[in-house]
Amino acid sequence: MLVEMAWRMWRAHDARLLWRMGVNMGLGSLTAIERFKRRRKHGEHFPPFVFLSVTNACNLNCQGCWVHKSSPPVMIPPTTLHRVIAESKRMGCRFFGILGGEPLLYPRLRAVLAAHRDCYFQVFTNGMMLDDDTARAFRRLGNVTPLISIEGLEEVSDVRRGGSGVFRRTIDGLEAARRHRLVTGVATSVCASNIDELATESFVRAVMARGVAYLWYYIYRPVGADPHPELCLDAQQVRRLRRFIVEMRTRVPMMIVDAYWDDRGRGLCPAAVGISHHISPAGDVEPCPPLQFAADTIGDGRDFVGLLARSDFLARFRESVSQRTRGCIILEDPAHLRRLVESCGARDTSGRGVGTGELAAMCCQQSHDMPGEEIPERSWFYRLAKRNWFFGFGAYG
């Protein structure tokens, strides 16, 4: 399977881009993770991966989106963005997730990516603005992979994204990426309305036929001003999704990514483990993108490395959540999360001003943690990778 996957990647993508991905993202991330492990042994913290939402501007209105759009939009100043990336590099971090809103609406995006050629950037986009000009620019840069979100096929996608013709325009973005031989991913937030369409082998093979290098499955969270809790997966659907991912990894020559389970199928939370944290467009340092509370900000010029090392809120979040669950605290226990936020004096960073009220209105939902029903990895490659490099790190004892 690995040989077939490598051959398909070689045929579908620019060799220079594959090299940059292997060096910047592959070797760079492995080094970052090893340094992260060593820091943990000394009681120090800095994540190997950093996620940056560069703007709250967006051209869609998705169900369950945590981003509050404003006029004018909020954007991280380029000088602040450069500073955070440079400070992260000094700690060994080479991989950055670039989010929004829609990050392709950030005017200085290409300049930022070009200034840090020794890093690798995953740009989370709905694909509707990924035209030939942008794809050509990404190919020249070489250090970026567009991760294009697909939230359903034609009808479901329009409902999920709050637009018209969204699926077709997203596919147009995929085609532009393929024409320019980009290393491209597809991401989907699996929910009750799209699981029958997207958690299928036919969907995996369809996106693979369009030149997609990797497929990343998330689990839907009912957050934001339009949460739609009825879209949450139930226990049976979570087990079904996990079985599907494990099965596809042994059958399809494409990388299938998740961020929720370790090699033994036990649940995990990347923010509780400490392998990633998030910076909002306003510069607020949050545990993860959909959890919009912070006690610290980089917007006042504070040292980012020192801020993460000294953040009482992030430290208490990691400790409290990892002791309570291996799953997602937003889904499993919003009441506990609200108490934690209030006890730490964390600010609502959503822009809506009703963050704790939204938590109070949430009901407990099924998370990805399935004690006693774990489904371990069947692929030796994924077992090895998850056990040694990407997940766990002792956060759960």
Short mmCIF file of C-alpha atoms in Angstrom, two decimals:
data_model
loop_
_atom_site.label_atom_id
_atom_site.label_comp_id
_atom_site.label_asym_id
_atom_site.label_seq_id
_atom_site.Cartn_x
_atom_site.Cartn_y
_atom_site.Cartn_z
CA MET A 1 0.00 0.00 0.00
CA LEU A 2 2.81 2.45 0.86
CA VAL A 3 4.57 1.75 -2.44
CA GLU A 4 1.34 2.35 -4.35
CA MET A 5 0.71 5.53 -2.38
CA ALA A 6 4.23 6.82 -3.08
CA TRP A 7 3.92 6.03 -6.78
CA ARG A 8 0.58 7.83 -7.00
CA MET A 9 2.02 10.89 -5.23
CA TRP A 10 5.00 10.94 -7.57
CA ARG A 11 2.80 10.83 -10.65
CA ALA A 12 0.25 13.38 -9.46
CA HIS A 13 2.37 16.10 -7.87
CA ASP A 14 5.30 18.37 -8.62
CA ALA A 15 8.52 16.65 -7.49
CA ARG A 16 9.86 19.88 -6.00
CA LEU A 17 6.71 20.25 -3.90
CA LEU A 18 7.00 16.66 -2.68
CA TRP A 19 10.59 17.34 -1.67
CA ARG A 20 9.64 20.49 0.23
CA MET A 21 6.83 18.65 1.97
CA GLY A 22 9.16 15.83 2.97
CA VAL A 23 11.85 18.15 4.30
CA ASN A 24 9.86 21.08 5.73
CA MET A 25 6.81 19.24 6.98
CA GLY A 26 8.06 15.65 7.41
CA LEU A 27 11.54 16.00 8.87
CA GLY A 28 10.73 19.39 10.36
CA SER A 29 7.72 18.03 12.26
CA LEU A 30 9.60 14.98 13.51
CA THR A 31 12.30 17.26 14.89
CA ALA A 32 9.69 19.53 16.47
CA ILE A 33 8.00 16.57 18.14
CA GLU A 34 11.26 15.25 19.57
CA ARG A 35 12.05 18.68 21.00
CA PHE A 36 8.51 18.84 22.40
CA LYS A 37 9.04 15.49 24.16
CA ARG A 38 12.31 16.66 25.68
CA ARG A 39 10.71 19.87 26.94
CA ARG A 40 7.91 17.93 28.59
CA LYS A 41 10.44 15.90 30.59
CA HIS A 42 11.70 19.16 32.07
CA GLY A 43 8.23 20.52 32.78
CA GLU A 44 8.44 23.02 29.91
CA HIS A 45 5.87 23.59 27.19
CA PHE A 46 5.82 24.75 23.61
CA PRO A 47 3.70 22.90 21.03
CA PRO A 48 5.23 21.30 17.92
CA PHE A 49 2.36 22.66 15.79
CA VAL A 50 0.82 26.15 15.87
CA PHE A 51 -2.53 27.11 14.32
CA LEU A 52 -3.12 30.71 13.27
CA SER A 53 -6.46 32.20 12.22
CA VAL A 54 -5.34 35.17 10.16
CA THR A 55 -8.76 36.77 9.54
CA ASN A 56 -12.41 36.47 10.51
CA ALA A 57 -13.51 37.43 6.99
CA CYS A 58 -15.32 34.68 5.09
CA ASN A 59 -17.49 34.27 2.00
CA LEU A 60 -19.72 31.56 3.56
CA ASN A 61 -22.00 31.10 6.59
CA CYS A 62 -21.50 27.53 7.74
CA GLN A 63 -23.55 25.68 10.32
CA GLY A 64 -21.60 25.24 13.54
CA CYS A 65 -18.93 27.78 12.60
CA TRP A 66 -17.28 29.51 15.55
CA VAL A 67 -16.04 32.50 13.53
CA HIS A 68 -17.85 35.78 14.09
CA LYS A 69 -17.57 37.96 11.00
CA SER A 70 -17.20 41.70 11.50
CA SER A 71 -17.05 44.84 9.38
CA PRO A 72 -14.28 45.70 8.93
CA PRO A 73 -12.81 42.21 9.37
CA VAL A 74 -10.28 41.50 12.09
CA MET A 75 -6.85 40.47 10.77
CA ILE A 76 -3.55 39.60 12.41
CA PRO A 77 -1.04 42.31 11.46
CA PRO A 78 1.66 40.87 9.19
CA THR A 79 4.39 42.04 11.58
CA THR A 80 2.77 40.08 14.42
CA LEU A 81 2.35 37.03 12.21
CA HIS A 82 6.01 37.13 11.16
CA ARG A 83 7.08 37.50 14.79
CA VAL A 84 5.05 34.52 15.98
CA ILE A 85 6.36 32.31 13.18
CA ALA A 86 9.96 33.40 13.80
CA GLU A 87 9.69 32.77 17.55
CA SER A 88 8.08 29.37 16.92
CA LYS A 89 10.91 28.43 14.56
CA ARG A 90 13.42 29.07 17.32
CA MET A 91 11.58 26.42 19.36
CA GLY A 92 11.79 23.94 16.47
CA CYS A 93 8.25 24.40 15.12
CA ARG A 94 8.13 24.17 11.31
CA PHE A 95 4.47 23.33 10.61
CA PHE A 96 1.71 25.94 10.81
CA GLY A 97 -2.00 25.65 10.14
CA ILE A 98 -3.39 28.83 8.55
CA LEU A 99 -7.12 29.28 9.21
CA GLY A 100 -9.81 31.96 8.98
CA GLY A 101 -12.58 32.75 8.28
CA GLU A 102 -11.30 32.21 4.78
CA PRO A 103 -7.49 32.68 4.79
CA LEU A 104 -7.40 33.41 1.05
CA LEU A 105 -9.09 36.72 1.97
CA TYR A 106 -6.00 37.72 3.96
CA PRO A 107 -4.23 40.23 1.67
CA ARG A 108 -0.65 39.50 2.80
CA LEU A 109 -0.90 35.71 2.85
CA ARG A 110 1.48 35.00 -0.03
CA ALA A 111 4.08 37.43 1.34
CA VAL A 112 4.01 35.73 4.73
CA LEU A 113 4.43 32.27 3.23
CA ALA A 114 7.26 33.50 0.99
CA ALA A 115 9.13 35.00 3.94
CA HIS A 116 9.39 31.64 5.71
CA ARG A 117 10.53 29.17 3.07
CA ASP A 118 11.98 26.88 5.76
CA CYS A 119 8.46 26.25 7.14
CA TYR A 120 5.44 24.37 5.82
CA PHE A 121 1.95 25.87 5.82
CA GLN A 122 -1.38 24.09 5.63
CA VAL A 123 -3.98 26.59 4.39
CA PHE A 124 -7.53 25.65 5.47
CA THR A 125 -9.80 26.95 2.71
CA ASN A 126 -13.27 26.33 1.31
CA GLY A 127 -11.62 26.25 -2.12
CA MET A 128 -13.99 28.72 -3.75
CA MET A 129 -11.22 31.31 -4.16
CA LEU A 130 -8.51 28.84 -5.17
CA ASP A 131 -8.16 29.87 -8.81
CA ASP A 132 -5.32 29.34 -11.27
CA ASP A 133 -3.50 32.48 -10.14
CA THR A 134 -3.48 31.37 -6.49
CA ALA A 135 -2.59 27.77 -7.35
CA ARG A 136 0.25 29.00 -9.57
CA ALA A 137 1.56 31.17 -6.72
CA PHE A 138 1.39 28.27 -4.27
CA ARG A 139 3.35 26.11 -6.69
CA ARG A 140 6.06 28.76 -6.97
CA LEU A 141 6.27 29.04 -3.19
CA GLY A 142 6.50 25.28 -2.72
CA ASN A 143 5.96 25.34 1.06
CA VAL A 144 2.17 25.28 1.19
CA THR A 145 -0.55 22.65 0.97
CA PRO A 146 -4.15 23.81 0.50
CA LEU A 147 -6.58 21.83 2.67
CA ILE A 148 -9.95 22.21 0.97
CA SER A 149 -13.08 21.61 3.04
CA ILE A 150 -15.97 19.61 1.60
CA GLU A 151 -19.03 19.39 3.82
CA GLY A 152 -21.27 17.23 1.66
CA LEU A 153 -22.23 16.65 -1.93
CA GLU A 154 -24.37 19.13 -3.90
CA GLU A 155 -27.49 19.52 -1.75
CA VAL A 156 -26.01 18.88 1.69
CA SER A 157 -23.03 21.13 0.98
CA ASP A 158 -25.24 24.14 0.21
CA VAL A 159 -27.17 23.64 3.45
CA ARG A 160 -24.05 23.09 5.55
CA ARG A 161 -22.20 26.04 4.04
CA GLY A 162 -25.06 28.53 3.75
CA GLY A 163 -24.45 29.22 0.08
CA SER A 164 -25.47 28.23 -3.45
CA GLY A 165 -23.44 26.05 -5.79
CA VAL A 166 -20.78 25.62 -3.11
CA PHE A 167 -19.85 22.03 -3.99
CA ARG A 168 -19.30 22.80 -7.67
CA ARG A 169 -17.16 25.85 -6.91
CA THR A 170 -15.14 23.86 -4.37
CA ILE A 171 -14.52 21.19 -6.99
CA ASP A 172 -13.33 23.96 -9.32
CA GLY A 173 -10.76 24.85 -6.66
CA LEU A 174 -9.64 21.22 -6.48
CA GLU A 175 -9.25 21.15 -10.23
CA ALA A 176 -7.09 24.30 -10.17
CA ALA A 177 -4.89 22.65 -7.56
CA ARG A 178 -4.60 19.53 -9.70
CA ARG A 179 -3.70 21.49 -12.83
CA HIS A 180 -0.78 23.00 -10.98
CA ARG A 181 0.22 19.68 -9.37
CA LEU A 182 -0.15 20.95 -5.81
CA VAL A 183 0.01 18.61 -2.82
CA THR A 184 -3.62 19.10 -1.84
CA GLY A 185 -5.79 17.75 0.95
CA VAL A 186 -9.52 17.54 1.53
CA ALA A 187 -11.05 18.01 4.98
CA THR A 188 -14.55 17.26 6.09
CA SER A 189 -16.34 17.82 9.38
CA VAL A 190 -18.38 14.63 9.66
CA CYS A 191 -21.90 15.17 10.98
CA ALA A 192 -25.31 13.48 10.88
CA SER A 193 -26.27 15.09 7.57
CA ASN A 194 -23.15 14.15 5.60
CA ILE A 195 -21.78 10.92 7.09
CA ASP A 196 -23.65 8.79 4.53
CA GLU A 197 -22.09 10.79 1.68
CA LEU A 198 -18.56 11.41 2.91
CA ALA A 199 -17.60 8.46 5.11
CA THR A 200 -17.71 6.13 2.11
CA GLU A 201 -15.12 4.44 -0.07
CA SER A 202 -16.74 5.96 -3.15
CA PHE A 203 -16.09 9.47 -1.82
CA VAL A 204 -12.49 8.62 -0.91
CA ARG A 205 -11.81 7.27 -4.38
CA ALA A 206 -13.61 10.19 -6.03
CA VAL A 207 -11.38 12.81 -4.38
CA MET A 208 -8.34 10.62 -4.97
CA ALA A 209 -9.20 10.63 -8.69
CA ARG A 210 -9.09 14.44 -8.55
CA GLY A 211 -5.47 14.38 -7.44
CA VAL A 212 -6.03 14.75 -3.68
CA ALA A 213 -3.00 13.63 -1.67
CA TYR A 214 -4.64 13.23 1.75
CA LEU A 215 -8.09 13.23 3.36
CA TRP A 216 -8.65 14.60 6.85
CA TYR A 217 -11.78 13.68 8.83
CA TYR A 218 -12.96 15.86 11.73
CA ILE A 219 -15.93 15.42 14.05
CA TYR A 220 -18.60 18.12 14.03
CA ARG A 221 -18.89 20.40 17.07
CA PRO A 222 -22.05 22.46 17.67
CA VAL A 223 -20.44 25.83 18.41
CA GLY A 224 -20.87 29.44 17.37
CA ALA A 225 -23.99 31.51 16.81
CA ASP A 226 -25.64 28.80 14.67
CA PRO A 227 -24.64 25.57 16.46
CA HIS A 228 -27.16 22.97 15.17
CA PRO A 229 -26.65 20.32 17.89
CA GLU A 230 -28.89 17.93 15.93
CA LEU A 231 -25.96 17.44 13.53
CA CYS A 232 -23.76 15.86 16.21
CA LEU A 233 -22.81 12.22 15.71
CA ASP A 234 -24.29 9.64 18.06
CA ALA A 235 -22.28 6.78 19.56
CA GLN A 236 -23.07 4.39 16.72
CA GLN A 237 -22.01 6.93 14.12
CA VAL A 238 -18.74 7.68 15.92
CA ARG A 239 -17.90 3.96 15.99
CA ARG A 240 -18.87 3.72 12.34
CA LEU A 241 -16.56 6.62 11.43
CA ARG A 242 -13.66 5.12 13.36
CA ARG A 243 -14.11 1.70 11.74
CA PHE A 244 -14.32 3.35 8.33
CA ILE A 245 -11.07 5.30 8.80
CA VAL A 246 -9.21 2.23 10.02
CA GLU A 247 -10.50 0.16 7.11
CA MET A 248 -9.70 2.76 4.45
CA ARG A 249 -6.11 3.00 5.65
CA THR A 250 -5.60 -0.61 4.61
CA ARG A 251 -7.45 -0.40 1.28
CA VAL A 252 -6.86 2.96 -0.39
CA PRO A 253 -3.44 4.37 -1.46
CA MET A 254 -4.07 7.79 0.05
CA MET A 255 -3.18 9.24 3.43
CA ILE A 256 -6.25 9.23 5.71
CA VAL A 257 -5.77 11.64 8.61
CA ASP A 258 -7.55 12.05 11.93
CA ALA A 259 -6.62 13.96 15.08
CA TYR A 260 -8.71 12.08 17.63
CA TRP A 261 -7.38 8.55 18.20
CA ASP A 262 -4.04 7.00 19.09
CA ASP A 263 -2.63 3.74 17.72
CA ARG A 264 -4.80 1.68 20.07
CA GLY A 265 -7.96 3.56 19.17
CA ARG A 266 -8.12 5.48 22.43
CA GLY A 267 -9.51 8.98 22.27
CA LEU A 268 -7.32 12.05 22.63
CA CYS A 269 -7.60 15.83 22.53
CA PRO A 270 -4.69 17.59 20.74
CA ALA A 271 -5.10 20.70 22.91
CA ALA A 272 -5.15 18.69 26.17
CA VAL A 273 -2.12 16.72 25.02
CA GLY A 274 -0.47 20.04 24.25
CA ILE A 275 0.67 19.34 20.70
CA SER A 276 -1.12 22.40 19.33
CA HIS A 277 -2.71 25.67 20.40
CA HIS A 278 -4.44 28.40 18.43
CA ILE A 279 -4.08 32.14 17.86
CA SER A 280 -7.20 34.07 16.87
CA PRO A 281 -7.31 36.94 14.34
CA ALA A 282 -7.26 39.36 17.30
CA GLY A 283 -4.11 37.72 18.68
CA ASP A 284 -5.78 35.81 21.51
CA VAL A 285 -4.06 32.54 22.46
CA GLU A 286 -6.73 29.84 22.76
CA PRO A 287 -6.55 26.10 23.50
CA CYS A 288 -8.02 25.19 20.09
CA PRO A 289 -9.92 26.98 17.28
CA PRO A 290 -13.53 26.23 18.35
CA LEU A 291 -12.81 26.98 22.03
CA GLN A 292 -12.92 30.78 22.04
CA PHE A 293 -11.61 31.76 25.44
CA ALA A 294 -8.21 33.16 26.33
CA ALA A 295 -6.31 34.79 29.16
CA ASP A 296 -3.31 35.80 27.05
CA THR A 297 -2.75 37.76 23.86
CA ILE A 298 0.15 38.32 21.48
CA GLY A 299 -1.40 41.52 20.20
CA ASP A 300 0.46 43.70 22.71
CA GLY A 301 3.88 42.58 21.48
CA ARG A 302 4.47 40.04 24.25
CA ASP A 303 6.97 37.27 23.74
CA PHE A 304 5.01 34.30 22.31
CA VAL A 305 7.34 31.61 23.63
CA GLY A 306 7.36 33.05 27.12
CA LEU A 307 3.61 33.58 27.03
CA LEU A 308 2.93 29.91 26.32
CA ALA A 309 5.41 28.84 28.97
CA ARG A 310 3.78 31.02 31.63
CA SER A 311 0.10 30.78 30.66
CA ASP A 312 -1.82 29.64 33.72
CA PHE A 313 -5.03 29.23 31.70
CA LEU A 314 -3.50 26.92 29.07
CA ALA A 315 -1.69 24.90 31.74
CA ARG A 316 -4.84 24.48 33.81
CA PHE A 317 -6.82 23.62 30.68
CA ARG A 318 -4.37 20.84 29.74
CA GLU A 319 -4.32 19.45 33.26
CA SER A 320 -8.05 19.69 33.97
CA VAL A 321 -9.27 18.34 30.63
CA SER A 322 -6.76 15.48 30.42
CA GLN A 323 -7.77 14.36 33.91
CA ARG A 324 -11.46 14.44 33.03
CA THR A 325 -11.60 12.85 29.58
CA ARG A 326 -9.62 11.63 26.60
CA GLY A 327 -12.35 13.00 24.36
CA CYS A 328 -13.56 16.48 23.44
CA ILE A 329 -14.53 18.54 26.47
CA ILE A 330 -16.71 20.82 24.32
CA LEU A 331 -18.91 17.87 23.41
CA GLU A 332 -18.73 15.81 26.56
CA ASP A 333 -18.91 18.35 29.37
CA PRO A 334 -19.58 21.98 28.41
CA ALA A 335 -20.59 22.70 32.02
CA HIS A 336 -17.15 21.68 33.28
CA LEU A 337 -15.56 23.76 30.55
CA ARG A 338 -17.61 26.77 31.60
CA ARG A 339 -16.53 26.37 35.23
CA LEU A 340 -12.91 26.06 34.17
CA VAL A 341 -13.09 29.17 32.01
CA GLU A 342 -14.72 31.20 34.77
CA SER A 343 -12.32 30.01 37.47
CA CYS A 344 -9.36 31.03 35.32
CA GLY A 345 -10.83 34.41 34.52
CA ALA A 346 -10.48 33.72 30.78
CA ARG A 347 -12.03 36.21 28.39
CA ASP A 348 -14.65 35.47 25.76
CA THR A 349 -12.70 35.91 22.51
CA SER A 350 -15.52 35.01 20.11
CA GLY A 351 -16.49 38.59 19.27
CA ARG A 352 -20.11 37.72 20.07
CA GLY A 353 -19.81 38.47 23.79
CA VAL A 354 -21.94 35.50 24.82
CA GLY A 355 -19.38 32.69 25.05
CA THR A 356 -20.22 31.43 28.54
CA GLY A 357 -23.92 31.70 27.72
CA GLU A 358 -23.38 29.52 24.66
CA LEU A 359 -21.61 26.95 26.84
CA ALA A 360 -24.49 27.06 29.36
CA ALA A 361 -26.99 26.36 26.58
CA MET A 362 -25.07 23.34 25.26
CA CYS A 363 -26.07 19.77 26.08
CA CYS A 364 -23.65 16.89 26.51
CA GLN A 365 -23.00 15.09 23.23
CA GLN A 366 -21.22 11.93 22.17
CA SER A 367 -17.49 12.41 21.82
CA HIS A 368 -14.89 10.29 20.02
CA ASP A 369 -13.66 8.66 23.23
CA MET A 370 -15.05 5.10 23.45
CA PRO A 371 -13.76 3.41 26.64
CA GLY A 372 -13.98 -0.36 26.28
CA GLU A 373 -14.88 -0.13 22.59
CA GLU A 374 -11.55 1.04 21.16
CA ILE A 375 -10.84 0.16 17.54
CA PRO A 376 -7.04 -0.12 17.10
CA GLU A 377 -5.16 0.70 13.93
CA ARG A 378 -4.82 -2.23 11.53
CA SER A 379 -2.12 -0.64 9.37
CA TRP A 380 1.41 -1.14 10.75
CA PHE A 381 2.45 2.22 9.30
CA TYR A 382 -0.22 4.19 11.16
CA ARG A 383 0.41 2.21 14.36
CA LEU A 384 4.09 3.06 14.19
CA ALA A 385 3.56 6.72 13.32
CA LYS A 386 0.96 7.36 15.99
CA ARG A 387 2.79 5.46 18.70
CA ASN A 388 6.11 7.24 18.21
CA TRP A 389 5.54 10.66 16.72
CA PHE A 390 2.12 12.16 16.67
CA PHE A 391 -0.22 11.28 19.51
CA GLY A 392 -0.19 10.53 23.22
CA PHE A 393 2.91 12.05 24.79
CA GLY A 394 1.85 10.90 28.24
CA ALA A 395 -0.82 13.54 28.82
CA TYR A 396 -3.27 10.94 30.10
CA GLY A 397 -0.90 9.18 32.49
#
